[in-house]
PDB file of C-alpha atoms in Angstrom:
ATOM      1  CA  PRO A   1       8.646  -9.232  13.385  1.00  0.00           C
ATOM      2  CA  ALA A   2       6.597  -6.746  11.850  1.00  0.00           C
ATOM      3  CA  MET A   3       6.422  -5.441   8.410  1.00  0.00           C
ATOM      4  CA  TRP A   4       5.327  -2.541   6.964  1.00  0.00           C
ATOM      5  CA  SER A   5       6.250  -1.309   3.427  1.00  0.00           C
ATOM      6  CA  SER A   6       5.512   1.179   3.167  1.00  0.00           C
ATOM      7  CA  VAL A   7       8.317   3.903   2.473  1.00  0.00           C
ATOM      8  CA  PHE A   8      11.765   2.141   1.593  1.00  0.00           C
ATOM      9  CA  ILE A   9      14.814   2.189   4.452  1.00  0.00           C
ATOM     10  CA  ILE A  10      16.503   5.111   2.518  1.00  0.00           C
ATOM     11  CA  ASP A  11      13.986   7.585   1.402  1.00  0.00           C
ATOM     12  CA  PRO A  12      15.008  10.776   0.391  1.00  0.00           C
ATOM     13  CA  LEU A  13      11.832  12.126   0.344  1.00  0.00           C
ATOM     14  CA  TYR A  14      10.932  11.002   3.776  1.00  0.00           C
ATOM     15  CA  THR A  15      14.442  11.933   5.334  1.00  0.00           C
ATOM     16  CA  VAL A  16      14.965  15.512   3.446  1.00  0.00           C
ATOM     17  CA  TRP A  17      11.587  17.474   6.217  1.00  0.00           C
ATOM     18  CA  LEU A  18      13.201  15.793   8.987  1.00  0.00           C
ATOM     19  CA  LEU A  19      16.891  16.934   7.805  1.00  0.00           C
ATOM     20  CA  MET A  20      15.686  20.333   6.672  1.00  0.00           C
ATOM     21  CA  GLY A  21      13.289  21.465   9.881  1.00  0.00           C
ATOM     22  CA  CYS A  22      16.704  20.482  12.378  1.00  0.00           C
ATOM     23  CA  LEU A  23      18.739  22.474  10.359  1.00  0.00           C
ATOM     24  CA  VAL A  24      16.200  25.257  10.457  1.00  0.00           C
ATOM     25  CA  ALA A  25      16.205  24.900  13.519  1.00  0.00           C
ATOM     26  CA  TRP A  26      19.988  25.026  14.779  1.00  0.00           C
ATOM     27  CA  TRP A  27      20.576  27.496  12.674  1.00  0.00           C
ATOM     28  CA  ALA A  28      17.248  29.287  14.157  1.00  0.00           C
ATOM     29  CA  ARG A  29      18.581  28.210  18.242  1.00  0.00           C
ATOM     30  CA  ALA A  30      15.947  30.294  20.707  1.00  0.00           C
ATOM     31  CA  ARG A  31      13.534  31.306  18.160  1.00  0.00           C
ATOM     32  CA  PRO A  32      10.085  30.636  17.386  1.00  0.00           C
ATOM     33  CA  LEU A  33      11.772  29.639  14.447  1.00  0.00           C
ATOM     34  CA  ALA A  34      13.199  26.868  15.539  1.00  0.00           C
ATOM     35  CA  GLN A  35       9.847  25.577  17.241  1.00  0.00           C
ATOM     36  CA  ARG A  36       7.514  25.832  12.863  1.00  0.00           C
ATOM     37  CA  ALA A  37      10.599  24.574  11.170  1.00  0.00           C
ATOM     38  CA  LEU A  38      11.834  21.663  13.686  1.00  0.00           C
ATOM     39  CA  VAL A  39       6.234  20.482  13.394  1.00  0.00           C
ATOM     40  CA  LEU A  40       6.595  21.634  10.109  1.00  0.00           C
ATOM     41  CA  GLY A  41       9.610  19.081   9.484  1.00  0.00           C
ATOM     42  CA  LEU A  42       7.189  16.345  11.471  1.00  0.00           C
ATOM     43  CA  ILE A  43       4.315  17.574   9.211  1.00  0.00           C
ATOM     44  CA  LEU A  44       5.461  16.825   6.019  1.00  0.00           C
ATOM     45  CA  SER A  45       7.152  13.364   6.871  1.00  0.00           C
ATOM     46  CA  SER A  46       4.053  12.641   8.867  1.00  0.00           C
ATOM     47  CA  GLY A  47       2.552  13.652   4.997  1.00  0.00           C
ATOM     48  CA  TYR A  48       4.660  12.177   3.251  1.00  0.00           C
ATOM     49  CA  LEU A  49       4.071   8.893   5.684  1.00  0.00           C
ATOM     50  CA  GLY A  50       0.648   8.986   4.712  1.00  0.00           C
ATOM     51  CA  TRP A  51       0.772   9.728   0.384  1.00  0.00           C
ATOM     52  CA  SER A  52       2.900   6.171   1.279  1.00  0.00           C
ATOM     53  CA  LEU A  53      -0.309   4.421   2.744  1.00  0.00           C
ATOM     54  CA  LEU A  54      -2.182   5.495   0.308  1.00  0.00           C
ATOM     55  CA  ALA A  55       0.166   3.973  -2.332  1.00  0.00           C
ATOM     56  CA  LYS A  56       0.785   0.952  -0.947  1.00  0.00           C
ATOM     57  CA  ALA A  57      -3.808   0.568  -0.780  1.00  0.00           C
ATOM     58  CA  GLN A  58      -3.122   1.300  -4.691  1.00  0.00           C
ATOM     59  CA  VAL A  59      -1.200  -0.450  -5.453  1.00  0.00           C
ATOM     60  CA  ASP A  60      -2.376  -3.750  -3.241  1.00  0.00           C
ATOM     61  CA  ARG A  61      -5.895  -3.227  -4.623  1.00  0.00           C
ATOM     62  CA  ALA A  62      -5.118  -4.325  -8.129  1.00  0.00           C
ATOM     63  CA  ALA A  63      -2.535  -6.689  -6.798  1.00  0.00           C
ATOM     64  CA  ASP A  64      -5.137  -7.884  -5.610  1.00  0.00           C
ATOM     65  CA  GLU A  65      -7.353  -8.247  -8.966  1.00  0.00           C
ATOM     66  CA  ALA A  66      -4.546  -9.720 -11.254  1.00  0.00           C
ATOM     67  CA  LEU A  67      -3.879 -12.510  -8.381  1.00  0.00           C
ATOM     68  CA  ALA A  68      -7.863 -12.887  -8.275  1.00  0.00           C
ATOM     69  CA  ARG A  69      -7.811 -13.699 -11.887  1.00  0.00           C
ATOM     70  CA  MET A  70      -4.954 -16.133 -11.656  1.00  0.00           C
ATOM     71  CA  GLY A  71      -5.983 -18.002  -8.690  1.00  0.00           C
ATOM     72  CA  LEU A  72      -4.012 -16.704  -6.358  1.00  0.00           C
ATOM     73  CA  ALA A  73      -6.341 -15.141  -4.721  1.00  0.00           C
ATOM     74  CA  ASP A  74      -5.951 -16.677  -1.178  1.00  0.00           C
ATOM     75  CA  ALA A  75      -1.949 -16.384  -1.892  1.00  0.00           C
ATOM     76  CA  PRO A  76       0.415 -15.360   0.612  1.00  0.00           C
ATOM     77  CA  ARG A  77       1.270 -11.843  -0.258  1.00  0.00           C
ATOM     78  CA  PHE A  78       3.700  -8.571  -0.074  1.00  0.00           C
ATOM     79  CA  SER A  79       3.777  -5.121  -1.953  1.00  0.00           C
ATOM     80  CA  VAL A  80       7.040  -3.231  -1.207  1.00  0.00           C
ATOM     81  CA  PRO A  81       8.210   0.352  -3.344  1.00  0.00           C
ATOM     82  CA  MET A  82      11.837   0.206  -5.281  1.00  0.00           C
ATOM     83  CA  PRO A  83      14.483   2.840  -3.730  1.00  0.00           C
ATOM     84  CA  PHE A  84      14.235   6.312  -2.588  1.00  0.00           C
ATOM     85  CA  ASN A  85      10.644   7.042  -3.834  1.00  0.00           C
ATOM     86  CA  THR A  86       6.689   5.215  -3.319  1.00  0.00           C
ATOM     87  CA  LEU A  87       5.867   5.956  -6.874  1.00  0.00           C
ATOM     88  CA  LEU A  88       6.968   2.129  -8.606  1.00  0.00           C
ATOM     89  CA  TRP A  89       6.137  -0.711  -6.243  1.00  0.00           C
ATOM     90  CA  ARG A  90       7.030  -4.996  -6.050  1.00  0.00           C
ATOM     91  CA  VAL A  91       4.507  -6.988  -5.390  1.00  0.00           C
ATOM     92  CA  VAL A  92       6.260 -11.158  -4.562  1.00  0.00           C
ATOM     93  CA  ALA A  93       3.325 -13.208  -3.873  1.00  0.00           C
ATOM     94  CA  MET A  94       3.406 -17.020  -3.610  1.00  0.00           C
ATOM     95  CA  THR A  95       2.734 -19.934  -5.324  1.00  0.00           C
ATOM     96  CA  PRO A  96       2.293 -23.345  -4.848  1.00  0.00           C
ATOM     97  CA  GLN A  97       5.352 -24.434  -7.699  1.00  0.00           C
ATOM     98  CA  GLY A  98       7.742 -20.808  -5.730  1.00  0.00           C
ATOM     99  CA  TYR A  99       6.504 -17.216  -6.517  1.00  0.00           C
ATOM    100  CA  VAL A 100       4.941 -15.173  -8.958  1.00  0.00           C
ATOM    101  CA  VAL A 101       6.914 -10.756  -8.813  1.00  0.00           C
ATOM    102  CA  GLY A 102       4.816  -7.828 -10.126  1.00  0.00           C
ATOM    103  CA  ASP A 103       6.528  -4.312 -10.215  1.00  0.00           C
ATOM    104  CA  ARG A 104       3.882  -1.634 -10.897  1.00  0.00           C
ATOM    105  CA  SER A 105       3.996   2.597 -11.246  1.00  0.00           C
ATOM    106  CA  LEU A 106       1.390   4.635 -10.824  1.00  0.00           C
ATOM    107  CA  TRP A 107       2.197   6.954 -12.658  1.00  0.00           C
ATOM    108  CA  ALA A 108       2.413   4.909 -15.787  1.00  0.00           C
ATOM    109  CA  ASP A 109       0.494   2.099 -15.243  1.00  0.00           C
ATOM    110  CA  HIS A 110      -2.856   2.122 -15.862  1.00  0.00           C
ATOM    111  CA  GLY A 111      -3.832  -1.964 -17.433  1.00  0.00           C
ATOM    112  CA  PRO A 112      -4.457  -5.229 -15.346  1.00  0.00           C
ATOM    113  CA  MET A 113      -1.381  -5.083 -13.753  1.00  0.00           C
ATOM    114  CA  GLN A 114       1.371  -8.709 -14.735  1.00  0.00           C
ATOM    115  CA  PHE A 115       3.373 -11.259 -12.989  1.00  0.00           C
ATOM    116  CA  THR A 116       6.051 -13.116 -13.948  1.00  0.00           C
ATOM    117  CA  GLY A 117       5.893 -16.678 -12.265  1.00  0.00           C
ATOM    118  CA  TYR A 118       9.824 -17.897 -10.991  1.00  0.00           C
ATOM    119  CA  PRO A 119      10.499 -21.649  -9.870  1.00  0.00           C
ATOM    120  CA  SER A 120      11.862 -22.253  -6.365  1.00  0.00           C
ATOM    121  CA  ASN A 121      12.295 -25.888  -4.627  1.00  0.00           C
ATOM    122  CA  VAL A 122       9.210 -25.889  -2.376  1.00  0.00           C
ATOM    123  CA  GLN A 123       9.988 -30.296  -1.889  1.00  0.00           C
ATOM    124  CA  ALA A 124      13.465 -29.345  -0.496  1.00  0.00           C
ATOM    125  CA  LEU A 125      12.033 -26.709   1.716  1.00  0.00           C
ATOM    126  CA  ARG A 126       9.228 -28.936   2.876  1.00  0.00           C
ATOM    127  CA  GLN A 127      11.772 -31.590   3.618  1.00  0.00           C
ATOM    128  CA  ALA A 128      14.696 -29.248   5.905  1.00  0.00           C
ATOM    129  CA  ALA A 129      11.246 -27.283   7.674  1.00  0.00           C
ATOM    130  CA  ASP A 130      12.225 -28.989  10.231  1.00  0.00           C
ATOM    131  CA  ILE A 131      16.017 -27.878  10.694  1.00  0.00           C
ATOM    132  CA  PRO A 132      16.527 -24.307  12.994  1.00  0.00           C
ATOM    133  CA  ALA A 133      18.273 -22.337  10.790  1.00  0.00           C
ATOM    134  CA  VAL A 134      14.663 -23.047   8.558  1.00  0.00           C
ATOM    135  CA  ALA A 135      12.559 -22.367  11.141  1.00  0.00           C
ATOM    136  CA  ARG A 136      14.332 -19.207  12.131  1.00  0.00           C
ATOM    137  CA  LEU A 137      14.774 -17.578   8.531  1.00  0.00           C
ATOM    138  CA  SER A 138      11.073 -19.086   7.781  1.00  0.00           C
ATOM    139  CA  TRP A 139       9.401 -16.407  11.060  1.00  0.00           C
ATOM    140  CA  PHE A 140      11.511 -14.624  10.373  1.00  0.00           C
ATOM    141  CA  ASN A 141      10.724 -13.521   6.899  1.00  0.00           C
ATOM    142  CA  HIS A 142       7.717 -14.890   6.612  1.00  0.00           C
ATOM    143  CA  GLY A 143       7.656 -17.882   4.336  1.00  0.00           C
ATOM    144  CA  PHE A 144       8.984 -15.495   1.767  1.00  0.00           C
ATOM    145  CA  MET A 145      11.807 -17.186   0.180  1.00  0.00           C
ATOM    146  CA  ARG A 146      13.418 -18.646  -2.544  1.00  0.00           C
ATOM    147  CA  ALA A 147      14.794 -22.922  -2.263  1.00  0.00           C
ATOM    148  CA  GLN A 148      17.603 -24.067  -3.897  1.00  0.00           C
ATOM    149  CA  VAL A 149      19.569 -26.613  -4.171  1.00  0.00           C
ATOM    150  CA  GLN A 150      23.146 -25.460  -4.884  1.00  0.00           C
ATOM    151  CA  ASP A 151      26.783 -27.866  -5.042  1.00  0.00           C
ATOM    152  CA  GLY A 152      24.963 -30.226  -2.991  1.00  0.00           C
ATOM    153  CA  GLU A 153      23.591 -27.851  -0.058  1.00  0.00           C
ATOM    154  CA  LEU A 154      20.020 -25.453   0.020  1.00  0.00           C
ATOM    155  CA  VAL A 155      20.234 -22.253  -0.381  1.00  0.00           C
ATOM    156  CA  LEU A 156      16.873 -19.952   0.719  1.00  0.00           C
ATOM    157  CA  SER A 157      17.280 -16.819  -0.729  1.00  0.00           C
ATOM    158  CA  ASP A 158      14.932 -13.562   1.347  1.00  0.00           C
ATOM    159  CA  LEU A 159      12.428 -12.500  -1.586  1.00  0.00           C
ATOM    160  CA  ARG A 160      12.520  -9.319   0.791  1.00  0.00           C
ATOM    161  CA  MET A 161      15.527  -7.415  -0.390  1.00  0.00           C
ATOM    162  CA  GLY A 162      16.583  -8.133  -3.709  1.00  0.00           C
ATOM    163  CA  LEU A 163      15.893  -7.740  -7.254  1.00  0.00           C
ATOM    164  CA  GLU A 164      15.246 -11.227  -9.371  1.00  0.00           C
ATOM    165  CA  PRO A 165      17.312 -13.247  -9.927  1.00  0.00           C
ATOM    166  CA  ASP A 166      20.648 -12.378  -7.428  1.00  0.00           C
ATOM    167  CA  TYR A 167      18.104 -11.476  -3.774  1.00  0.00           C
ATOM    168  CA  ASN A 168      20.711  -9.668  -1.334  1.00  0.00           C
ATOM    169  CA  PHE A 169      20.263 -12.117   1.555  1.00  0.00           C
ATOM    170  CA  ASN A 170      21.184 -16.624   0.027  1.00  0.00           C
ATOM    171  CA  PHE A 171      21.913 -18.517   3.677  1.00  0.00           C
ATOM    172  CA  ALA A 172      23.122 -22.230   2.812  1.00  0.00           C
ATOM    173  CA  VAL A 173      21.776 -23.635   5.935  1.00  0.00           C
ATOM    174  CA  ALA A 174      21.275 -27.290   5.202  1.00  0.00           C
ATOM    175  CA  VAL A 175      23.288 -30.066   2.660  1.00  0.00           C
ATOM    176  CA  ASP A 176      22.158 -33.266   0.769  1.00  0.00           C
ATOM    177  CA  GLN A 177      23.734 -36.703   2.864  1.00  0.00           C
ATOM    178  CA  ALA A 178      22.193 -40.167   1.237  1.00  0.00           C
ATOM    179  CA  GLY A 179      18.544 -37.933   0.202  1.00  0.00           C
ATOM    180  CA  GLN A 180      18.321 -36.464   3.777  1.00  0.00           C
ATOM    181  CA  TRP A 181      18.475 -32.627   4.045  1.00  0.00           C
ATOM    182  CA  GLN A 182      21.665 -31.844   7.467  1.00  0.00           C
ATOM    183  CA  ALA A 183      21.539 -29.318   8.776  1.00  0.00           C
ATOM    184  CA  LEU A 184      24.415 -26.440   8.435  1.00  0.00           C
ATOM    185  CA  ALA A 185      25.456 -23.543  10.529  1.00  0.00           C
ATOM    186  CA  PRO A 186      24.188 -21.335   8.505  1.00  0.00           C
ATOM    187  CA  ARG A 187      26.228 -19.778   5.663  1.00  0.00           C
ATOM    188  CA  GLN A 188      25.522 -15.988   4.135  1.00  0.00           C
ATOM    189  CA  VAL A 189      26.039 -16.955  -0.201  1.00  0.00           C
ATOM    190  CA  ALA A 190      26.923 -14.063  -1.454  1.00  0.00           C
ATOM    191  CA  PRO A 191      24.479 -13.078  -5.076  1.00  0.00           C
ATOM    192  CA  ALA A 192      25.833 -13.555  -8.013  1.00  0.00           C
ATOM    193  CA  TYR A 193      26.407 -10.207  -9.080  1.00  0.00           C
ATOM    194  CA  ARG A 194      28.795  -9.899  -6.322  1.00  0.00           C
ATOM    195  CA  GLN A 195      30.767 -13.084  -7.350  1.00  0.00           C
ATOM    196  CA  ALA A 196      31.074 -12.555 -10.864  1.00  0.00           C
ATOM    197  CA  GLY A 197      33.687  -9.019 -10.151  1.00  0.00           C
TER     198      GLY A 197
END
């Protein structure tokens, strides 16, 4: 699967121009105003997409510089806008021990980008790599996942959706039996914030 990640899955500033164009066109019906409203809505929403690509490039440049200083110039990474905007971004890069996460505001941040490191059970992930559910999840999320052992089960979290420590998509995929990982039927595990209440 491809991922450009220049706009959040729900971004009102992208949708509002299309919606307004459609509403004006519905109101104007067959008048020339209807076509102009639709074209203007499409131009404005496409302009916003163009802006989002420029914003992403600026964030990626700051992340590249910071990660190179950390010795992670070639680390797999991705950047995504935070919900409902293109001014605040999150960058995740994989490391040999886990991953690092950095946030960047195009409005407020002007210095070097800062990252915080988080562990992942990379050894368990390597040992379970041949389990079909692990391979499938790795393909689907391009390897951007956290591995944790919880109650003897290997739980994989998709790092692309959610924030540390509560990612939205967590799956128990294997169980430890005498030091060997055995496949489980993949089961979604609720994040801690959903289990608490």
